[in-house]
Structures are given as C-alpha cells and as structure tokens.
Amino acid sequence: QVRLVESGGGSVQSGGSLKLSCAASGYTYSSYWMGWFRQAPGKEREGVGIINTAGTTIYADSVKGRFTISLDNVKNTLYLQMNSLKPEDTAMYYCAAAPLGWRIRLHPPIADYWGQGTQVTVSS
C-alpha cells in the first residue's frame, strides 16, 4: 500500500518561492525514482523533475535554473524548491514514484504511483 501525500502548495506572487513536500509510505523498494509532475487547467499533465536514490536528477527545460528537486532517503520525503515563480507555473502539482527507472518519465509523463496533488497559484 504505497501512499504519497503532497503538501506546501499555496498562493504566491510572481517572483516568489514555495517549497513542496511529498511524504511517502508503504514503499519498500531499496532503490527507486520519484518525481514531480504538474497539470494546469486545459493542459495535459507534464513532468517537472525526477530524482533517484543515488541523487541523479532530470528537469524539464521550463524549470531548469528555477526549481530544485531533492530526496531525503531516511525520511522518505521528496521536495521541490520553486524559486522565481511565474504565472505559467500555476498548476496542480503531483508527487509520483516508481521502483524501476523505465517506469517513470518526464516525456511522456508516466509513473507507477501518484499522490492527490497540491495546488500552486502564482499571481502577476
């Protein structure tokens, strides 16, 4: 019973920052990938960034230099530090996980397990 619970979403002005958290439980794999995805109204879900237990990261071009993904292996918690936020970053942000590297991808966006999402709204 894998459970992923996101938190930290909210409203912020353009140029501001937010840090999202994803607490994972019931995940027994010793090595795995986790990631952040987002979906804005009227748009398809897109990958934001993924990371594995070794610390390897992959980011979408749209967030490179602004967002940083990290993983605390002890706490089983995924983080997304978002800086220099733009109105186009407004979306529901989802945490995701997969035990195998080929089961989680940014393009197309896929994963084995998903959280319920946390809303991020960036105003002009």
mmCIF file of C-alpha atoms in Angstrom, residues 20 22 27 30-37 47-60 67-73 76-81 94-106 110-111:
data_model
loop_
_atom_site.group_PDB
_atom_site.id
_atom_site.type_symbol
_atom_site.label_atom_id
_atom_site.label_comp_id
_atom_site.label_asym_id
_atom_site.label_seq_id
_atom_site.Cartn_x
_atom_site.Cartn_y
_atom_site.Cartn_z
ATOM 1 C CA LEU A 20 6.593 21.434 -1.791
ATOM 2 C CA CYS A 22 5.828 14.663 -0.582
ATOM 3 C CA TYR A 27 7.297 1.966 -0.244
ATOM 4 C CA SER A 30 15.583 -0.065 -1.616
ATOM 5 C CA SER A 31 16.202 1.939 -4.779
ATOM 6 C CA TYR A 32 13.648 3.924 -6.718
ATOM 7 C CA TRP A 33 12.809 7.058 -8.632
ATOM 8 C CA MET A 34 10.469 9.821 -7.512
ATOM 9 C CA GLY A 35 9.333 12.942 -9.250
ATOM 10 C CA TRP A 36 7.099 15.965 -9.568
ATOM 11 C CA PHE A 37 4.536 16.488 -12.287
ATOM 12 C CA GLY A 47 6.822 16.305 -15.998
ATOM 13 C CA VAL A 48 8.671 18.810 -13.817
ATOM 14 C CA GLY A 49 11.593 16.802 -12.498
ATOM 15 C CA ILE A 50 12.604 13.349 -11.323
ATOM 16 C CA ILE A 51 15.274 12.030 -8.966
ATOM 17 C CA ASN A 52 16.554 8.628 -7.877
ATOM 18 C CA THR A 53 18.002 7.396 -4.591
ATOM 19 C CA ALA A 54 21.529 7.989 -5.900
ATOM 20 C CA GLY A 55 20.777 11.684 -6.384
ATOM 21 C CA THR A 56 20.567 11.741 -10.168
ATOM 22 C CA THR A 57 18.150 14.424 -11.365
ATOM 23 C CA ILE A 58 16.417 15.273 -14.617
ATOM 24 C CA TYR A 59 14.470 18.518 -15.119
ATOM 25 C CA ALA A 60 12.070 19.830 -17.679
ATOM 26 C CA PHE A 67 13.353 24.580 -9.476
ATOM 27 C CA THR A 68 15.376 22.113 -7.430
ATOM 28 C CA ILE A 69 14.248 18.595 -6.611
ATOM 29 C CA SER A 70 15.701 16.666 -3.676
ATOM 30 C CA LEU A 71 15.070 13.408 -1.842
ATOM 31 C CA ASP A 72 15.608 12.554 1.810
ATOM 32 C CA ASN A 73 16.171 8.792 1.760
ATOM 33 C CA ASN A 76 11.248 9.017 2.512
ATOM 34 C CA THR A 77 10.296 12.570 1.643
ATOM 35 C CA LEU A 78 10.551 14.282 -1.726
ATOM 36 C CA TYR A 79 10.939 18.051 -2.016
ATOM 37 C CA LEU A 80 10.550 20.633 -4.739
ATOM 38 C CA GLN A 81 12.052 24.053 -4.109
ATOM 39 C CA TYR A 94 1.628 15.824 -8.170
ATOM 40 C CA CYS A 95 4.189 13.626 -6.497
ATOM 41 C CA ALA A 96 4.971 10.313 -8.187
ATOM 42 C CA ALA A 97 7.176 7.253 -7.710
ATOM 43 C CA ALA A 98 8.363 4.072 -9.408
ATOM 44 C CA PRO A 99 10.775 1.294 -8.393
ATOM 45 C CA LEU A 100 12.215 0.967 -11.894
ATOM 46 C CA GLY A 101 13.796 3.740 -13.916
ATOM 47 C CA TRP A 102 11.883 2.963 -17.080
ATOM 48 C CA ARG A 103 8.570 3.201 -15.212
ATOM 49 C CA ILE A 104 8.831 6.936 -14.531
ATOM 50 C CA ARG A 105 9.463 9.505 -17.259
ATOM 51 C CA LEU A 106 9.006 13.215 -17.881
ATOM 52 C CA ILE A 110 4.328 8.340 -16.517
ATOM 53 C CA ALA A 111 4.860 6.714 -13.118
#
